[in-house]
Short mmCIF file of C-alpha atoms in Angstrom, two decimals:
data_model
loop_
_atom_site.label_atom_id
_atom_site.label_comp_id
_atom_site.label_asym_id
_atom_site.label_seq_id
_atom_site.Cartn_x
_atom_site.Cartn_y
_atom_site.Cartn_z
CA LYS A 1 0.00 -0.02 -0.06
CA LEU A 2 1.02 3.58 -0.65
CA ILE A 3 -0.58 6.36 1.37
CA VAL A 4 0.10 9.34 -0.95
CA ALA A 5 0.49 13.06 -0.23
CA VAL A 6 -0.63 15.26 -3.04
CA GLU A 7 -0.48 18.53 -1.23
CA GLN A 8 2.14 20.16 0.97
CA GLU A 9 -0.19 20.47 3.82
CA GLU A 10 -0.66 16.62 3.85
CA ILE A 11 3.08 15.94 4.51
CA PRO A 12 3.06 16.62 8.34
CA ARG A 13 0.19 14.27 8.74
CA LEU A 14 1.88 11.59 6.55
CA LYS A 15 4.98 11.82 8.55
CA ALA A 16 2.91 11.51 11.85
CA LEU A 17 1.44 8.36 10.44
CA TYR A 18 4.94 7.04 9.72
CA GLU A 19 6.08 7.62 13.35
CA ARG A 20 2.92 5.95 14.59
CA GLY A 21 3.62 3.01 12.31
CA LEU A 22 7.08 2.76 13.55
CA GLN A 23 5.88 2.72 17.24
CA ASN A 24 3.49 -0.25 16.31
CA ASN A 25 6.35 -2.12 14.62
CA VAL A 26 4.89 -2.15 11.11
CA ARG A 27 7.09 -4.18 9.01
CA GLY A 28 9.20 -2.49 6.23
CA LEU A 29 7.44 0.99 6.60
CA LYS A 30 9.23 3.70 4.87
CA LEU A 31 8.73 7.29 3.48
CA ILE A 32 9.41 7.61 -0.15
CA GLY A 33 9.53 10.66 -2.63
CA ALA A 34 7.88 11.26 -6.00
CA LYS A 35 10.45 9.29 -8.04
CA GLU A 36 9.97 6.23 -5.93
CA ILE A 37 6.08 6.53 -6.13
CA LYS A 38 6.52 6.62 -9.88
CA GLU A 39 8.71 3.46 -9.77
CA LYS A 40 6.10 1.54 -7.67
CA GLU A 41 2.91 3.09 -9.27
CA PRO A 42 3.76 4.49 -12.79
CA PHE A 43 0.55 6.30 -13.14
CA CYS A 44 0.44 7.84 -9.68
CA ARG A 45 1.65 11.33 -8.84
CA GLY A 46 2.44 12.61 -5.47
CA LEU A 47 4.88 14.62 -3.33
CA MET A 48 5.74 11.97 -0.78
CA ALA A 49 4.18 8.62 0.14
CA LEU A 50 4.14 6.07 3.06
CA ASP A 51 5.09 2.80 1.65
CA SER A 52 3.85 -0.35 3.43
CA PRO A 53 5.21 -3.19 1.39
CA TYR A 54 3.82 -5.94 3.49
CA THR A 55 0.11 -4.90 3.23
CA GLY A 56 -1.77 -7.29 1.25
CA ILE A 57 -5.36 -8.10 0.10
CA VAL A 58 -7.47 -11.23 0.76
CA ASN A 59 -10.95 -12.60 -0.14
CA TYR A 60 -12.74 -12.06 3.24
CA LYS A 61 -15.61 -14.01 2.26
CA GLN A 62 -13.35 -17.06 2.27
CA VAL A 63 -11.71 -16.06 5.57
CA ALA A 64 -15.18 -15.61 7.28
CA GLN A 65 -16.24 -19.15 5.89
CA SER A 66 -13.05 -20.59 7.28
CA TYR A 67 -13.77 -19.10 10.60
CA ALA A 68 -17.22 -20.62 10.48
CA LYS A 69 -15.68 -24.09 9.78
CA ASP A 70 -13.51 -23.74 12.70
CA PHE A 71 -16.38 -22.70 14.98
CA GLN A 72 -18.44 -25.54 13.80
CA ALA A 73 -15.58 -28.05 14.22
CA ALA A 74 -15.25 -26.80 17.98
CA GLY A 75 -18.88 -27.73 18.55
CA GLY A 76 -20.58 -24.46 17.62
CA THR A 77 -23.87 -24.18 15.82
CA ILE A 78 -24.61 -21.45 13.19
CA LEU A 79 -28.24 -20.43 12.65
CA MET A 80 -29.18 -17.93 9.96
CA ASP A 81 -32.22 -15.84 9.36
CA PHE A 82 -32.74 -15.48 13.00
CA GLU A 83 -33.92 -11.99 14.09
CA VAL A 84 -33.98 -11.34 17.71
CA THR A 85 -37.32 -9.85 18.85
CA ASN A 86 -37.13 -10.28 22.55
CA MET A 87 -34.80 -11.17 25.52
CA GLU A 88 -36.13 -12.21 28.99
CA MET A 89 -35.48 -14.55 31.84
CA ALA A 90 -37.01 -17.95 31.73
CA LYS A 91 -39.37 -18.79 34.65
CA GLU A 92 -37.66 -22.20 35.07
CA SER A 93 -34.50 -23.78 33.51
CA PRO A 94 -35.36 -25.87 30.61
CA SER A 95 -34.59 -29.55 30.82
CA GLU A 96 -32.16 -29.54 27.93
CA SER A 97 -29.93 -26.92 29.60
CA VAL A 98 -26.46 -27.57 30.67
CA ASP A 99 -26.43 -28.34 34.52
CA GLY A 100 -29.77 -26.60 34.59
CA LYS A 101 -28.25 -23.16 34.59
CA ALA A 102 -29.52 -21.76 31.17
CA ASP A 103 -32.16 -19.62 32.66
CA PHE A 104 -32.03 -16.78 30.18
CA PHE A 105 -33.21 -16.77 26.47
CA PRO A 106 -33.64 -14.59 23.42
CA THR A 107 -36.79 -15.04 21.24
CA PHE A 108 -36.54 -14.94 17.57
CA THR A 109 -38.81 -13.99 14.71
CA THR A 110 -39.17 -17.70 13.93
CA GLY A 111 -40.96 -18.13 17.24
CA GLU A 112 -38.17 -20.30 18.48
CA GLU A 113 -36.38 -19.71 21.74
CA ILE A 114 -32.76 -20.45 22.55
CA TYR A 115 -31.83 -20.93 26.11
CA CYS A 116 -28.39 -19.83 27.24
CA GLN A 117 -26.37 -18.66 30.18
CA HIS A 118 -24.61 -15.64 28.44
CA VAL A 119 -25.06 -13.74 25.21
CA VAL A 120 -22.43 -11.82 23.20
CA THR A 121 -23.78 -9.59 20.47
CA CYS A 122 -21.83 -8.30 17.55
CA ALA A 123 -24.84 -6.84 15.51
CA GLY A 124 -23.38 -4.10 13.39
CA LEU A 125 -26.03 -2.12 11.77
CA TYR A 126 -28.48 -3.30 14.48
CA SER A 127 -26.13 -3.16 17.49
CA ASP A 128 -28.09 -0.21 19.18
CA ARG A 129 -31.54 -1.89 18.61
CA LEU A 130 -30.33 -5.15 19.92
CA SER A 131 -29.13 -3.34 22.97
CA GLU A 132 -32.46 -1.65 23.62
CA ILE A 133 -34.25 -5.02 23.27
CA SER A 134 -32.02 -6.31 26.06
CA GLY A 135 -32.82 -3.26 28.27
CA CYS A 136 -29.36 -1.78 27.75
CA SER A 137 -28.57 1.80 26.61
CA SER A 138 -29.59 3.09 23.16
CA GLU A 139 -26.24 5.00 22.91
CA PRO A 140 -24.27 5.16 20.84
CA ARG A 141 -26.75 5.16 18.02
CA ILE A 142 -26.03 3.61 14.61
CA VAL A 143 -26.57 5.79 11.63
CA PRO A 144 -26.07 4.08 8.21
CA PHE A 145 -23.84 5.53 5.61
CA ARG A 146 -23.70 4.12 2.13
CA GLY A 147 -20.41 4.04 0.20
CA ASP A 148 -20.62 3.78 -3.60
CA TYR A 149 -17.65 2.42 -5.50
CA LEU A 150 -16.63 2.92 -8.94
CA MET A 151 -14.60 0.33 -10.92
CA LEU A 152 -11.85 0.56 -13.42
CA LYS A 153 -12.84 -0.84 -16.79
CA PRO A 154 -11.02 -4.24 -17.24
CA GLU A 155 -8.82 -2.87 -19.92
CA LYS A 156 -7.70 0.10 -17.64
CA CYS A 157 -6.91 -1.90 -14.56
CA TYR A 158 -3.09 -1.88 -15.58
CA MET A 159 -2.99 1.68 -14.22
CA VAL A 160 -3.16 0.44 -10.53
CA LYS A 161 -0.68 -2.06 -9.19
CA GLY A 162 -1.42 -1.97 -5.42
CA ASN A 163 -3.55 -0.11 -2.86
CA ILE A 164 -3.26 3.70 -3.22
CA TYR A 165 -4.75 5.65 -0.35
CA PRO A 166 -5.11 9.30 0.50
CA VAL A 167 -3.62 10.89 3.57
CA PRO A 168 -6.47 10.93 6.36
CA ASP A 169 -7.74 14.38 7.12
CA PRO A 170 -8.90 14.51 10.74
CA ARG A 171 -11.21 17.44 9.94
CA PHE A 172 -13.49 15.19 8.07
CA PRO A 173 -15.27 11.93 9.26
CA PHE A 174 -14.52 9.60 6.43
CA LEU A 175 -11.10 8.36 4.67
CA GLY A 176 -11.81 9.46 1.18
CA PHE A 177 -11.32 7.98 -2.15
CA HIS A 178 -8.72 5.22 -2.61
CA PHE A 179 -7.71 2.66 -5.22
CA THR A 180 -8.18 -1.05 -4.07
CA PRO A 181 -7.19 -3.92 -6.26
CA ARG A 182 -9.33 -7.03 -5.74
CA MET A 183 -8.45 -10.85 -5.75
CA ASP A 184 -10.32 -11.20 -9.13
CA GLY A 185 -8.09 -8.58 -10.81
CA SER A 186 -10.70 -5.73 -10.76
CA VAL A 187 -9.90 -2.39 -9.29
CA TRP A 188 -12.41 -0.57 -6.98
CA LEU A 189 -12.31 3.25 -6.69
CA GLY A 190 -13.90 4.98 -3.77
CA PRO A 191 -16.07 4.85 -1.82
CA ASN A 192 -17.84 8.04 -1.10
CA ALA A 193 -20.01 8.41 1.92
CA VAL A 194 -23.71 9.50 1.95
CA LEU A 195 -26.49 9.01 4.42
CA ALA A 196 -28.43 5.84 3.70
CA PHE A 197 -32.24 5.90 4.01
CA LYS A 198 -32.36 2.33 5.08
CA ARG A 199 -30.02 0.43 7.48
CA GLU A 200 -29.47 -2.02 4.65
CA GLY A 201 -29.81 0.44 1.97
CA TYR A 202 -27.25 -0.86 -0.52
CA LYS A 203 -29.10 0.76 -3.53
CA LEU A 204 -29.64 4.41 -4.09
CA LEU A 205 -33.48 4.19 -3.96
CA ASP A 206 -33.60 1.79 -0.83
CA PHE A 207 -35.88 3.42 1.77
CA SER A 208 -37.24 2.46 5.07
CA ALA A 209 -39.49 4.99 6.79
CA GLY A 210 -38.73 3.71 10.19
CA ASP A 211 -34.87 3.71 9.59
CA PHE A 212 -35.01 7.11 7.99
CA LEU A 213 -37.10 8.70 10.88
CA ASP A 214 -34.87 7.01 13.36
CA ALA A 215 -31.81 8.81 11.65
CA VAL A 216 -33.07 12.23 11.09
CA THR A 217 -34.87 12.66 14.43
CA TYR A 218 -31.54 11.91 16.36
CA SER A 219 -29.92 15.00 17.67
CA GLY A 220 -26.50 13.61 17.13
CA LEU A 221 -26.85 13.34 13.47
CA TRP A 222 -27.84 17.03 13.04
CA LYS A 223 -24.85 18.06 15.14
CA LEU A 224 -22.68 15.99 12.89
CA VAL A 225 -24.27 17.49 9.69
CA LEU A 226 -24.02 21.07 10.86
CA ARG A 227 -20.41 20.59 11.68
CA ASN A 228 -19.55 18.99 8.38
CA LEU A 229 -22.14 20.65 6.09
CA SER A 230 -19.79 21.58 3.33
CA TYR A 231 -18.11 18.14 3.38
CA GLY A 232 -21.56 16.45 3.36
CA LEU A 233 -22.86 18.47 0.47
CA SER A 234 -19.80 17.73 -1.59
CA GLU A 235 -20.20 14.12 -0.95
CA MET A 236 -23.98 14.12 -2.11
CA TYR A 237 -22.78 16.07 -5.24
CA ARG A 238 -20.11 13.51 -6.10
CA ALA A 239 -22.75 10.66 -5.52
CA CYS A 240 -24.78 12.14 -8.30
CA PHE A 241 -22.24 13.03 -10.74
CA LEU A 242 -19.59 10.65 -12.01
CA SER A 243 -17.33 13.36 -13.23
CA ALA A 244 -17.16 14.86 -9.72
CA GLN A 245 -15.89 11.45 -8.46
CA VAL A 246 -13.35 11.02 -11.20
CA LYS A 247 -11.90 14.60 -10.37
CA GLN A 248 -11.01 13.32 -6.86
CA LEU A 249 -9.25 10.20 -8.41
CA GLN A 250 -7.28 12.46 -10.82
CA LYS A 251 -5.47 13.99 -7.80
CA PHE A 252 -3.63 10.67 -7.71
CA ILE A 253 -3.85 9.20 -11.30
CA PRO A 254 -4.27 12.17 -13.71
CA GLU A 255 -4.91 9.85 -16.69
CA VAL A 256 -8.07 8.40 -15.33
CA THR A 257 -11.18 9.80 -17.20
CA VAL A 258 -14.95 9.33 -16.96
CA ASN A 259 -14.62 7.00 -19.84
CA ASP A 260 -12.31 4.58 -17.83
CA VAL A 261 -14.78 3.89 -15.04
CA LEU A 262 -17.98 2.14 -14.34
CA ARG A 263 -20.35 2.43 -11.36
CA GLY A 264 -19.68 -0.43 -8.98
CA PRO A 265 -21.11 -2.10 -5.89
CA SER A 266 -22.02 -0.32 -2.62
CA GLY A 267 -21.53 -1.02 1.18
CA VAL A 268 -23.18 0.30 4.13
CA ARG A 269 -21.22 1.44 7.07
CA ALA A 270 -22.67 0.93 10.60
CA GLN A 271 -21.50 4.39 12.00
CA ALA A 272 -21.72 4.64 15.77
CA LEU A 273 -22.70 8.19 16.72
CA ASP A 274 -23.07 9.76 20.16
CA SER A 275 -25.57 12.39 21.14
CA ASP A 276 -22.93 15.26 20.72
CA GLY A 277 -22.61 14.35 17.15
CA ASN A 278 -19.15 12.75 17.52
CA LEU A 279 -18.29 9.66 15.32
CA VAL A 280 -17.24 6.93 17.74
CA ASP A 281 -14.00 5.72 16.41
CA ASP A 282 -13.01 3.20 19.18
CA PHE A 283 -14.34 -0.01 20.59
CA VAL A 284 -17.51 0.19 22.71
CA PHE A 285 -18.26 -2.62 25.08
CA ASP A 286 -21.73 -2.48 26.84
CA GLY A 287 -23.65 -4.51 29.31
CA GLY A 288 -26.35 -3.76 31.74
CA SER A 289 -27.66 -4.10 35.11
CA GLY A 290 -30.11 -6.63 36.60
CA ASP A 291 -30.57 -10.34 35.64
CA ILE A 292 -30.65 -10.00 31.94
CA GLY A 293 -28.02 -7.07 31.55
CA SER A 294 -25.47 -8.94 33.81
CA ARG A 295 -25.58 -11.76 31.16
CA ILE A 296 -25.06 -9.86 28.08
CA LEU A 297 -22.00 -8.32 26.50
CA HIS A 298 -22.78 -5.93 23.63
CA VAL A 299 -20.03 -5.23 21.15
CA ARG A 300 -21.48 -1.73 20.14
CA ASN A 301 -18.80 -0.56 17.85
CA ALA A 302 -15.84 -2.32 16.16
CA PRO A 303 -14.20 0.32 13.87
CA SER A 304 -12.31 -0.18 10.69
CA PRO A 305 -10.10 -2.11 10.18
CA ALA A 306 -12.21 -4.68 12.01
CA ALA A 307 -11.85 -7.28 9.28
CA THR A 308 -8.01 -6.86 9.09
CA SER A 309 -7.88 -7.12 12.90
CA SER A 310 -10.59 -9.62 13.42
CA LEU A 311 -8.40 -12.27 15.20
CA ALA A 312 -6.94 -9.65 17.54
CA ILE A 313 -10.51 -8.21 18.15
CA ALA A 314 -11.64 -11.78 18.95
CA LYS A 315 -9.08 -12.19 21.51
CA MET A 316 -10.09 -8.83 23.10
CA ILE A 317 -13.84 -9.78 23.10
CA ALA A 318 -12.74 -13.23 24.75
CA ASP A 319 -10.81 -11.57 27.48
CA GLU A 320 -13.68 -9.19 28.07
CA VAL A 321 -16.23 -12.08 28.36
CA LYS A 322 -14.03 -13.94 30.84
CA GLN A 323 -13.71 -10.86 32.98
CA ARG A 324 -17.28 -9.76 32.90
CA PHE A 325 -18.91 -13.24 33.28
CA GLU A 326 -16.25 -14.43 35.57
CA LEU A 327 -15.56 -17.54 33.46
#
């Protein structure tokens, strides 16, 4: 990966990233100049870049499927299409419980009940709603942001050899456009970041009245919008006009034109937001009080790069489970 500074004002932030990387023992990290940028990425222009030669890409679907197989091999059961509708204490322990101690259960839309001693939730876009169902706090709230990608046309993918990223700007809430090669040889460009009108609103016209009202009636969202009004309007403009997105890409690869790109897939980011309008960019663990709350650990926020760091995060969650439930 190259993190590329294209403006003089970005260089101090780039150097700060470099120092942080050294402190975290990132392998092979170094700062390079314009000539070396060209050697690594012939079509990329920049004043200075942070070169991370051991950053790689994977097919994360395969990684997740492998995790699932390991979990099942260890005796775990995976149930899909099970939406939680309620959590409550059982009046008596069911006969099938282990040692008669499983006296707590969630209820699912299927009408089925699953008895257990403890629950750990990692619910992403629905983490706040699942917390409320269990009687825990509604904060931080989840506000969905859709990110739309562009793709280089297949015959133009030669212009990008590796990951090319902008220097993060702490004044704005999202990373900005970057170039991402995929395992199938395609190159994704983006994403942008616009408010989604549905928690799983992967398409432009996806809309849920409940999800929309939940977002726009939240004071934290309005505080965020007012602080970043210009940035937000720019993102909305770029979402509508392809040429505006390409202009952002040309800061790094001037040869890219509107004719070189196609509209690609979209993702939805489960952005945790507090009531003061601050984007929550750290881990949030939450439980509760009483019989139910003391048996639950909600992972309310697991910020990017959550997939990259999934094994380290899993260990952190396991340690938290042991401590909270005294296992």
